[in-house]
mmCIF file of C-alpha atoms in Angstrom:
data_model
loop_
_atom_site.group_PDB
_atom_site.id
_atom_site.type_symbol
_atom_site.label_atom_id
_atom_site.label_comp_id
_atom_site.label_asym_id
_atom_site.label_seq_id
_atom_site.Cartn_x
_atom_site.Cartn_y
_atom_site.Cartn_z
ATOM 1 C CA MET A 1488 -24.940 -23.707 40.306
ATOM 2 C CA ALA A 1489 -21.388 -25.523 39.402
ATOM 3 C CA ALA A 1490 -22.589 -25.895 36.008
ATOM 4 C CA SER A 1491 -23.712 -22.089 35.566
ATOM 5 C CA MET A 1492 -20.280 -21.133 36.942
ATOM 6 C CA LEU A 1493 -18.471 -23.936 34.503
ATOM 7 C CA HIS A 1494 -20.589 -22.560 31.639
ATOM 8 C CA ILE A 1495 -19.337 -18.890 32.559
ATOM 9 C CA ILE A 1496 -15.613 -19.627 32.415
ATOM 10 C CA THR A 1497 -15.948 -21.332 29.183
ATOM 11 C CA ILE A 1498 -17.355 -18.181 27.855
ATOM 12 C CA ILE A 1499 -14.605 -15.971 29.430
ATOM 13 C CA LEU A 1500 -12.069 -18.544 28.032
ATOM 14 C CA ALA A 1501 -13.609 -18.431 24.402
ATOM 15 C CA THR A 1502 -13.576 -14.515 24.594
ATOM 16 C CA SER A 1503 -10.268 -14.502 25.423
ATOM 17 C CA SER A 1504 -8.994 -17.122 22.725
ATOM 18 C CA ALA A 1505 -10.804 -15.099 20.159
ATOM 19 C CA LEU A 1506 -8.724 -11.818 21.207
ATOM 20 C CA LEU A 1507 -5.567 -13.522 20.858
ATOM 21 C CA SER A 1508 -6.386 -14.940 17.613
ATOM 22 C CA SER A 1509 -7.294 -11.396 16.354
ATOM 23 C CA PRO A 1510 -4.058 -9.343 17.107
ATOM 24 C CA ALA A 1511 -4.905 -6.667 14.473
ATOM 25 C CA GLU A 1512 -8.322 -6.035 15.362
ATOM 26 C CA SER A 1513 -7.262 -6.048 19.344
ATOM 27 C CA ARG A 1514 -4.755 -3.386 18.614
ATOM 28 C CA SER A 1515 -6.999 -1.062 16.513
ATOM 29 C CA THR A 1516 -9.232 -0.988 19.671
ATOM 30 C CA ARG A 1517 -6.371 1.316 21.118
ATOM 31 C CA LEU A 1518 -6.331 3.651 18.228
ATOM 32 C CA TYR A 1519 -8.485 6.717 18.302
ATOM 33 C CA PRO A 1520 -10.106 8.930 15.445
ATOM 34 C CA ASN A 1521 -8.830 11.988 17.516
ATOM 35 C CA TYR A 1522 -5.990 10.972 18.966
ATOM 36 C CA TYR A 1523 -3.576 14.062 18.508
ATOM 37 C CA ARG A 1524 -6.712 16.399 19.238
ATOM 38 C CA ARG A 1525 -5.125 18.045 22.379
ATOM 39 C CA THR A 1526 -1.608 17.015 22.102
ATOM 40 C CA CYS A 1527 -1.205 18.342 18.258
ATOM 41 C CA PRO A 1528 -4.555 19.908 17.481
ATOM 42 C CA ARG A 1529 -3.262 21.192 13.863
ATOM 43 C CA PHE A 1530 -1.920 17.407 13.086
ATOM 44 C CA GLU A 1531 -4.133 16.819 10.109
ATOM 45 C CA GLN A 1532 -4.274 20.373 8.805
ATOM 46 C CA ILE A 1533 -0.540 20.417 8.670
ATOM 47 C CA ILE A 1534 -0.328 16.869 7.268
ATOM 48 C CA GLN A 1535 -3.052 18.263 4.229
ATOM 49 C CA ASP A 1536 -0.843 21.193 3.771
ATOM 50 C CA THR A 1537 2.064 19.291 3.208
ATOM 51 C CA VAL A 1538 0.934 16.738 1.008
ATOM 52 C CA THR A 1539 -1.109 19.366 -1.072
ATOM 53 C CA ASN A 1540 2.152 21.400 -1.966
ATOM 54 C CA LYS A 1541 4.158 18.346 -2.294
ATOM 55 C CA GLN A 1542 1.427 16.883 -5.126
ATOM 56 C CA ILE A 1543 1.036 20.064 -6.900
ATOM 57 C CA SER A 1544 5.074 20.511 -7.105
ATOM 58 C CA SER A 1545 5.465 16.471 -7.948
ATOM 59 C CA PRO A 1546 2.321 14.784 -9.337
ATOM 60 C CA SER A 1547 3.790 11.279 -8.923
ATOM 61 C CA THR A 1548 3.851 11.619 -5.035
ATOM 62 C CA ALA A 1549 0.403 9.999 -4.655
ATOM 63 C CA ALA A 1550 1.114 7.027 -6.414
ATOM 64 C CA ALA A 1551 4.460 6.870 -4.649
ATOM 65 C CA THR A 1552 3.108 7.286 -1.209
ATOM 66 C CA LEU A 1553 0.428 4.667 -1.513
ATOM 67 C CA ARG A 1554 2.975 2.177 -2.712
ATOM 68 C CA LEU A 1555 5.118 3.064 0.249
ATOM 69 C CA PHE A 1556 2.408 2.391 2.704
ATOM 70 C CA PHE A 1557 1.717 -0.927 1.048
ATOM 71 C CA HIS A 1558 5.373 -2.123 1.531
ATOM 72 C CA ASP A 1559 5.686 -0.661 5.038
ATOM 73 C CA CYS A 1560 2.176 -2.233 6.007
ATOM 74 C CA LEU A 1561 2.318 -5.605 4.218
ATOM 75 C CA LEU A 1562 5.551 -6.604 5.646
ATOM 76 C CA ASN A 1563 5.332 -6.271 9.502
ATOM 77 C CA GLY A 1564 2.611 -4.021 10.065
ATOM 78 C CA CYS A 1565 2.133 -0.243 9.766
ATOM 79 C CA ASP A 1566 5.087 0.784 11.949
ATOM 80 C CA GLY A 1567 6.986 2.962 9.792
ATOM 81 C CA SER A 1568 10.033 0.539 9.541
ATOM 82 C CA ILE A 1569 10.145 1.404 5.591
ATOM 83 C CA LEU A 1570 11.360 4.683 6.234
ATOM 84 C CA ILE A 1571 14.546 3.805 8.263
ATOM 85 C CA SER A 1572 17.733 4.345 6.491
ATOM 86 C CA SER A 1573 20.275 1.764 6.465
ATOM 87 C CA THR A 1574 23.626 2.429 8.646
ATOM 88 C CA PRO A 1575 27.094 0.410 8.246
ATOM 89 C CA PHE A 1576 25.665 -1.836 10.991
ATOM 90 C CA ASN A 1577 22.207 -2.326 9.488
ATOM 91 C CA SER A 1578 20.988 -2.938 6.104
ATOM 92 C CA ALA A 1579 17.238 -1.541 6.290
ATOM 93 C CA GLU A 1580 13.896 -2.622 4.656
ATOM 94 C CA ARG A 1581 13.967 0.110 2.058
ATOM 95 C CA ASP A 1582 17.228 -1.227 0.647
ATOM 96 C CA ALA A 1583 15.875 -4.710 -0.054
ATOM 97 C CA GLU A 1584 16.125 -5.507 -3.816
ATOM 98 C CA ILE A 1585 12.006 -5.422 -3.879
ATOM 99 C CA ASN A 1586 12.001 -1.873 -2.412
ATOM 100 C CA LEU A 1587 14.965 -0.299 -4.390
ATOM 101 C CA SER A 1588 12.389 1.200 -6.672
ATOM 102 C CA LEU A 1589 9.982 2.873 -4.368
ATOM 103 C CA PRO A 1590 10.202 6.763 -5.307
ATOM 104 C CA GLY A 1591 12.128 9.319 -3.252
ATOM 105 C CA ASP A 1592 9.011 11.700 -3.520
ATOM 106 C CA ALA A 1593 7.406 9.413 -1.100
ATOM 107 C CA PHE A 1594 10.009 9.553 1.289
ATOM 108 C CA ASP A 1595 10.282 13.151 1.107
ATOM 109 C CA VAL A 1596 6.687 14.163 1.988
ATOM 110 C CA VAL A 1597 6.685 11.971 5.149
ATOM 111 C CA VAL A 1598 10.085 14.290 5.965
ATOM 112 C CA ARG A 1599 8.386 17.276 5.244
ATOM 113 C CA ALA A 1600 5.293 16.413 7.328
ATOM 114 C CA LYS A 1601 7.437 15.349 10.023
ATOM 115 C CA THR A 1602 9.516 18.694 10.040
ATOM 116 C CA ALA A 1603 6.668 20.559 10.369
ATOM 117 C CA LEU A 1604 4.844 18.600 12.868
ATOM 118 C CA GLU A 1605 8.054 18.642 15.091
ATOM 119 C CA LEU A 1606 7.763 22.408 15.086
ATOM 120 C CA ALA A 1607 4.201 22.516 16.023
ATOM 121 C CA CYS A 1608 4.272 19.636 18.475
ATOM 122 C CA PRO A 1609 7.620 18.233 19.307
ATOM 123 C CA ASN A 1610 8.146 14.244 20.218
ATOM 124 C CA THR A 1611 3.982 13.854 19.554
ATOM 125 C CA VAL A 1612 3.375 12.518 16.298
ATOM 126 C CA SER A 1613 4.748 9.230 15.067
ATOM 127 C CA CYS A 1614 5.912 8.834 11.730
ATOM 128 C CA ALA A 1615 3.564 5.531 11.204
ATOM 129 C CA ASP A 1616 0.672 7.913 11.722
ATOM 130 C CA ILE A 1617 1.994 10.444 9.278
ATOM 131 C CA LEU A 1618 2.393 7.903 6.477
ATOM 132 C CA ALA A 1619 -0.991 6.507 6.903
ATOM 133 C CA VAL A 1620 -2.821 9.935 7.233
ATOM 134 C CA ALA A 1621 -0.669 11.434 4.127
ATOM 135 C CA THR A 1622 -1.525 8.318 2.145
ATOM 136 C CA ARG A 1623 -5.294 8.713 2.735
ATOM 137 C CA ASP A 1624 -4.989 12.359 1.782
ATOM 138 C CA LEU A 1625 -3.392 11.894 -1.387
ATOM 139 C CA VAL A 1626 -5.621 9.352 -2.538
ATOM 140 C CA THR A 1627 -8.333 11.617 -1.985
ATOM 141 C CA MET A 1628 -6.932 14.498 -3.552
ATOM 142 C CA LEU A 1629 -6.667 12.277 -6.851
ATOM 143 C CA GLY A 1630 -10.579 11.727 -6.651
ATOM 144 C CA GLY A 1631 -10.486 8.702 -4.711
ATOM 145 C CA PRO A 1632 -12.458 7.960 -1.717
ATOM 146 C CA HIS A 1633 -11.982 9.317 1.826
ATOM 147 C CA TYR A 1634 -11.773 6.756 4.499
ATOM 148 C CA ASN A 1635 -10.928 6.691 8.279
ATOM 149 C CA VAL A 1636 -7.478 6.509 9.523
ATOM 150 C CA LEU A 1637 -7.234 5.460 13.302
ATOM 151 C CA LEU A 1638 -4.429 7.000 15.198
ATOM 152 C CA GLY A 1639 -2.243 6.472 17.878
ATOM 153 C CA ARG A 1640 0.652 4.140 16.262
ATOM 154 C CA ARG A 1641 4.191 3.975 17.446
ATOM 155 C CA ASP A 1642 7.067 3.519 15.307
ATOM 156 C CA GLY A 1643 8.899 0.360 15.221
ATOM 157 C CA ARG A 1644 12.407 -0.323 16.598
ATOM 158 C CA VAL A 1645 13.307 -3.029 13.861
ATOM 159 C CA SER A 1646 14.002 -2.615 10.208
ATOM 160 C CA ARG A 1647 16.036 -5.521 8.407
ATOM 161 C CA ALA A 1648 16.310 -5.849 4.682
ATOM 162 C CA SER A 1649 17.093 -9.420 5.147
ATOM 163 C CA ASP A 1650 13.025 -9.573 6.746
ATOM 164 C CA VAL A 1651 11.642 -8.516 3.469
ATOM 165 C CA GLU A 1652 12.081 -11.356 0.692
ATOM 166 C CA GLY A 1653 9.142 -13.615 0.281
ATOM 167 C CA HIS A 1654 6.849 -11.349 2.123
ATOM 168 C CA LEU A 1655 5.728 -8.905 -0.477
ATOM 169 C CA PRO A 1656 3.862 -9.658 -3.731
ATOM 170 C CA ARG A 1657 5.829 -9.157 -6.978
ATOM 171 C CA THR A 1658 4.511 -8.123 -10.099
ATOM 172 C CA THR A 1659 5.965 -11.269 -11.912
ATOM 173 C CA ASP A 1660 4.304 -13.585 -8.945
ATOM 174 C CA SER A 1661 1.511 -16.178 -9.891
ATOM 175 C CA MET A 1662 -1.904 -15.190 -8.875
ATOM 176 C CA SER A 1663 -1.638 -18.246 -6.463
ATOM 177 C CA ARG A 1664 1.348 -16.883 -4.716
ATOM 178 C CA ILE A 1665 -0.016 -13.380 -4.645
ATOM 179 C CA ILE A 1666 -3.281 -14.691 -3.223
ATOM 180 C CA GLN A 1667 -1.464 -16.811 -0.674
ATOM 181 C CA LEU A 1668 0.527 -13.839 0.321
ATOM 182 C CA PHE A 1669 -2.458 -11.791 1.151
ATOM 183 C CA GLU A 1670 -4.162 -14.422 3.012
ATOM 184 C CA SER A 1671 -1.101 -14.815 5.142
ATOM 185 C CA ARG A 1672 -1.843 -11.336 6.479
ATOM 186 C CA GLY A 1673 -5.597 -12.142 6.884
ATOM 187 C CA PHE A 1674 -7.210 -10.340 3.605
ATOM 188 C CA THR A 1675 -9.532 -12.116 1.311
ATOM 189 C CA ILE A 1676 -9.252 -12.533 -2.228
ATOM 190 C CA GLN A 1677 -11.722 -9.879 -2.662
ATOM 191 C CA GLU A 1678 -9.728 -7.523 -0.328
ATOM 192 C CA MET A 1679 -6.548 -8.273 -2.436
ATOM 193 C CA VAL A 1680 -8.550 -7.214 -5.797
ATOM 194 C CA ALA A 1681 -9.739 -4.225 -4.043
ATOM 195 C CA LEU A 1682 -6.474 -3.377 -3.030
ATOM 196 C CA SER A 1683 -4.854 -3.897 -6.660
ATOM 197 C CA GLY A 1684 -7.156 -0.900 -7.843
ATOM 198 C CA ALA A 1685 -4.293 1.406 -6.492
ATOM 199 C CA HIS A 1686 -2.565 0.719 -9.550
ATOM 200 C CA THR A 1687 -5.198 2.859 -11.335
ATOM 201 C CA VAL A 1688 -2.544 5.468 -10.371
ATOM 202 C CA GLY A 1689 1.203 5.583 -10.823
ATOM 203 C CA PHE A 1690 3.419 3.846 -13.421
ATOM 204 C CA SER A 1691 5.923 0.819 -13.735
ATOM 205 C CA HIS A 1692 9.455 0.470 -15.008
ATOM 206 C CA CYS A 1693 9.716 -1.332 -18.442
ATOM 207 C CA LYS A 1694 12.013 -3.931 -16.908
ATOM 208 C CA GLU A 1695 9.132 -5.046 -14.799
ATOM 209 C CA PHE A 1696 7.223 -6.466 -17.794
ATOM 210 C CA SER A 1697 9.407 -6.543 -20.729
ATOM 211 C CA ALA A 1698 9.334 -10.447 -20.582
ATOM 212 C CA GLY A 1699 5.639 -10.127 -21.793
ATOM 213 C CA ILE A 1700 6.534 -7.652 -24.545
ATOM 214 C CA TYR A 1701 9.560 -8.916 -25.956
ATOM 215 C CA ASN A 1702 10.396 -12.291 -27.586
ATOM 216 C CA TYR A 1703 7.611 -13.824 -25.188
ATOM 217 C CA SER A 1704 7.540 -17.150 -27.319
ATOM 218 C CA LYS A 1705 8.785 -18.910 -30.677
ATOM 219 C CA THR A 1706 5.433 -18.027 -32.027
ATOM 220 C CA ALA A 1707 4.395 -14.919 -30.260
ATOM 221 C CA SER A 1708 6.599 -11.616 -29.792
ATOM 222 C CA SER A 1709 4.459 -10.762 -26.792
ATOM 223 C CA ASP A 1710 1.952 -12.356 -24.392
ATOM 224 C CA PRO A 1711 -1.230 -12.705 -25.924
ATOM 225 C CA GLN A 1712 -3.204 -11.626 -22.909
ATOM 226 C CA TYR A 1713 -1.997 -8.082 -24.204
ATOM 227 C CA ASN A 1714 -4.255 -5.984 -26.667
ATOM 228 C CA SER A 1715 -2.047 -6.713 -29.970
ATOM 229 C CA ARG A 1716 -2.090 -3.031 -30.650
ATOM 230 C CA PHE A 1717 -0.976 -2.119 -26.987
ATOM 231 C CA ALA A 1718 1.678 -4.380 -27.199
ATOM 232 C CA SER A 1719 3.125 -2.950 -30.389
ATOM 233 C CA VAL A 1720 2.993 0.417 -28.528
ATOM 234 C CA LEU A 1721 4.694 -0.918 -25.453
ATOM 235 C CA GLN A 1722 7.534 -2.183 -27.335
ATOM 236 C CA LYS A 1723 7.999 0.904 -29.019
ATOM 237 C CA ALA A 1724 8.081 3.199 -25.817
ATOM 238 C CA CYS A 1725 10.151 0.588 -24.134
ATOM 239 C CA ALA A 1726 12.752 -0.248 -26.930
ATOM 240 C CA ASP A 1727 15.656 1.438 -25.077
ATOM 241 C CA TYR A 1728 14.666 0.060 -21.305
ATOM 242 C CA GLN A 1729 18.151 -1.808 -21.124
ATOM 243 C CA LYS A 1730 20.239 1.041 -21.954
ATOM 244 C CA ASN A 1731 17.608 3.467 -19.597
ATOM 245 C CA PRO A 1732 16.396 1.511 -16.745
ATOM 246 C CA THR A 1733 14.202 4.554 -15.678
ATOM 247 C CA LEU A 1734 11.853 4.046 -18.803
ATOM 248 C CA SER A 1735 8.321 3.578 -17.516
ATOM 249 C CA ILE A 1736 4.536 3.616 -18.487
ATOM 250 C CA PHE A 1737 1.500 4.746 -16.774
ATOM 251 C CA ASN A 1738 -0.451 1.687 -14.940
ATOM 252 C CA ASP A 1739 -3.307 3.119 -16.148
ATOM 253 C CA VAL A 1740 -3.031 4.452 -19.582
ATOM 254 C CA MET A 1741 -6.271 5.968 -20.162
ATOM 255 C CA THR A 1742 -6.709 8.081 -17.156
ATOM 256 C CA PRO A 1743 -3.099 8.183 -15.448
ATOM 257 C CA ASN A 1744 -3.658 10.568 -13.062
ATOM 258 C CA LYS A 1745 -7.153 10.042 -11.400
ATOM 259 C CA PHE A 1746 -8.053 7.437 -8.915
ATOM 260 C CA ASP A 1747 -11.108 5.736 -10.735
ATOM 261 C CA ASN A 1748 -11.883 1.964 -11.675
ATOM 262 C CA MET A 1749 -10.540 2.427 -14.989
ATOM 263 C CA TYR A 1750 -7.489 0.230 -14.113
ATOM 264 C CA TYR A 1751 -10.244 -2.803 -14.208
ATOM 265 C CA GLN A 1752 -11.877 -1.491 -17.321
ATOM 266 C CA ASN A 1753 -8.114 -1.481 -18.615
ATOM 267 C CA ILE A 1754 -7.460 -5.202 -17.876
ATOM 268 C CA GLN A 1755 -10.478 -6.461 -19.141
ATOM 269 C CA LYS A 1756 -9.245 -5.112 -22.545
ATOM 270 C CA GLY A 1757 -5.939 -6.237 -22.531
ATOM 271 C CA LEU A 1758 -4.353 -2.974 -21.713
ATOM 272 C CA GLY A 1759 -2.782 -3.840 -18.331
ATOM 273 C CA LEU A 1760 1.312 -3.434 -17.728
ATOM 274 C CA LEU A 1761 2.049 -6.255 -15.533
ATOM 275 C CA LYS A 1762 1.462 -9.852 -15.358
ATOM 276 C CA SER A 1763 -0.221 -9.561 -12.048
ATOM 277 C CA ASP A 1764 -2.671 -7.440 -13.856
ATOM 278 C CA HIS A 1765 -3.403 -9.858 -16.482
ATOM 279 C CA GLY A 1766 -3.550 -12.793 -13.738
ATOM 280 C CA LEU A 1767 -6.238 -10.726 -11.858
ATOM 281 C CA HIS A 1768 -8.546 -11.087 -15.096
ATOM 282 C CA SER A 1769 -7.645 -14.417 -16.230
ATOM 283 C CA ASP A 1770 -7.932 -16.379 -12.839
ATOM 284 C CA PRO A 1771 -11.670 -17.651 -12.421
ATOM 285 C CA ARG A 1772 -10.805 -16.690 -8.619
ATOM 286 C CA THR A 1773 -10.326 -13.021 -9.038
ATOM 287 C CA ARG A 1774 -12.233 -12.152 -12.399
ATOM 288 C CA PRO A 1775 -15.493 -11.854 -11.159
ATOM 289 C CA PHE A 1776 -14.222 -9.028 -8.839
ATOM 290 C CA VAL A 1777 -12.477 -7.179 -11.719
ATOM 291 C CA ASP A 1778 -15.697 -7.428 -13.593
ATOM 292 C CA LEU A 1779 -17.465 -6.117 -10.765
ATOM 293 C CA TYR A 1780 -15.449 -3.023 -10.056
ATOM 294 C CA GLY A 1781 -14.671 -2.670 -14.068
ATOM 295 C CA LYS A 1782 -18.530 -1.737 -14.157
ATOM 296 C CA ASN A 1783 -19.412 -0.328 -10.833
ATOM 297 C CA GLN A 1784 -16.885 2.356 -9.407
ATOM 298 C CA GLU A 1785 -19.062 3.039 -6.263
ATOM 299 C CA LYS A 1786 -18.582 -0.533 -5.324
ATOM 300 C CA PHE A 1787 -14.914 -0.487 -5.715
ATOM 301 C CA PHE A 1788 -14.581 2.342 -3.717
ATOM 302 C CA GLN A 1789 -16.630 0.933 -0.952
ATOM 303 C CA ASP A 1790 -14.418 -2.129 -0.893
ATOM 304 C CA PHE A 1791 -11.110 -0.207 -1.414
ATOM 305 C CA VAL A 1792 -12.117 1.686 1.734
ATOM 306 C CA ARG A 1793 -12.837 -1.090 3.896
ATOM 307 C CA ALA A 1794 -9.475 -2.851 2.879
ATOM 308 C CA MET A 1795 -7.397 0.383 3.389
ATOM 309 C CA GLU A 1796 -8.929 0.731 6.800
ATOM 310 C CA LYS A 1797 -8.114 -2.901 7.819
ATOM 311 C CA LEU A 1798 -4.514 -2.617 6.043
ATOM 312 C CA SER A 1799 -4.134 0.497 8.131
ATOM 313 C CA VAL A 1800 -4.493 -0.985 11.414
ATOM 314 C CA LEU A 1801 -2.557 -4.472 10.602
ATOM 315 C CA GLY A 1802 0.125 -5.364 12.971
ATOM 316 C CA VAL A 1803 0.303 -1.737 14.445
ATOM 317 C CA ILE A 1804 2.322 -0.742 17.789
ATOM 318 C CA THR A 1805 0.426 1.240 20.211
ATOM 319 C CA GLY A 1806 2.283 1.163 23.789
ATOM 320 C CA SER A 1807 5.649 3.029 24.446
ATOM 321 C CA LYS A 1808 6.976 -0.419 25.411
ATOM 322 C CA ASP A 1809 7.061 -1.892 21.882
ATOM 323 C CA GLY A 1810 7.544 1.460 20.060
ATOM 324 C CA ASP A 1811 8.806 5.116 19.725
ATOM 325 C CA ILE A 1812 7.747 8.550 18.447
ATOM 326 C CA ARG A 1813 10.857 8.818 16.226
ATOM 327 C CA ARG A 1814 12.416 12.506 16.286
ATOM 328 C CA ARG A 1815 13.694 11.516 12.974
ATOM 329 C CA CYS A 1816 11.526 9.370 10.340
ATOM 330 C CA ASP A 1817 14.813 7.744 8.754
ATOM 331 C CA GLN A 1818 16.818 7.386 12.208
ATOM 332 C CA PHE A 1819 15.935 5.208 15.343
ATOM 333 C CA ASN A 1820 15.907 7.061 18.582
#
């Protein structure tokens, strides 16, 4: 009898330990697909209408919002802290050096959705939930896969620029560094490669890859991982980037406005823009997944969906004790 009781206690302790070691999974159980069904029944329709109008008027919105979502979630979890504006008393995340290039269209679409939702159901919908659903809807608008977004996030109460450095991947980082950053957030190498497929839309500023196309070495003007003709085109297109830092090139030069697997096909041919793009194809740890997704879009979509669903519940706040429903997405209550 005593042995049986000891066995039961052991199982209980093991189960408790497993839950404590998986914070994202345990928190996600408090999120629900129909969280606003009663309190804000038009929630999803309002967001869909907002993002549709914004994307039509500003076609860069989808890629911008996807990037904003990554930068929010990968730091301290999906808590909307990236949306906070700095004050004289606090330099917020969005003013960290790596976040200064986040496009205004992404912030604007969240503000528009929040304004409409506050009119329909005041003090009900979090900014973190708005960003998560807007991202999904915009990916789908560009032909990408639809995926489930669980709801019920609260907005975080902390946003500090000083927390950012070293916790978000840079396009100039080595592949080992990028892998380490994603693994520290609980993502496998394959999940990281699948999430990198987000570069099938959007653009990068010339200064982000200028080191690879100008005066690369004593024997080569550009990084030999670039297709030579593509490097020449980039050199001409970015010639004035030092005088005009806004000069940019589409991440996917073949189908820039379509969410597909062309990004992987491009980097297989030396048509990637960034050091991190070339690293995905040259590193033996990541190349098999690049090759897989390059030839199989359905597999890419399946893995992207799973990785995005996992990312969207990373470090979420679900209780009023720890988070808020902000009245404005750019200010704490």
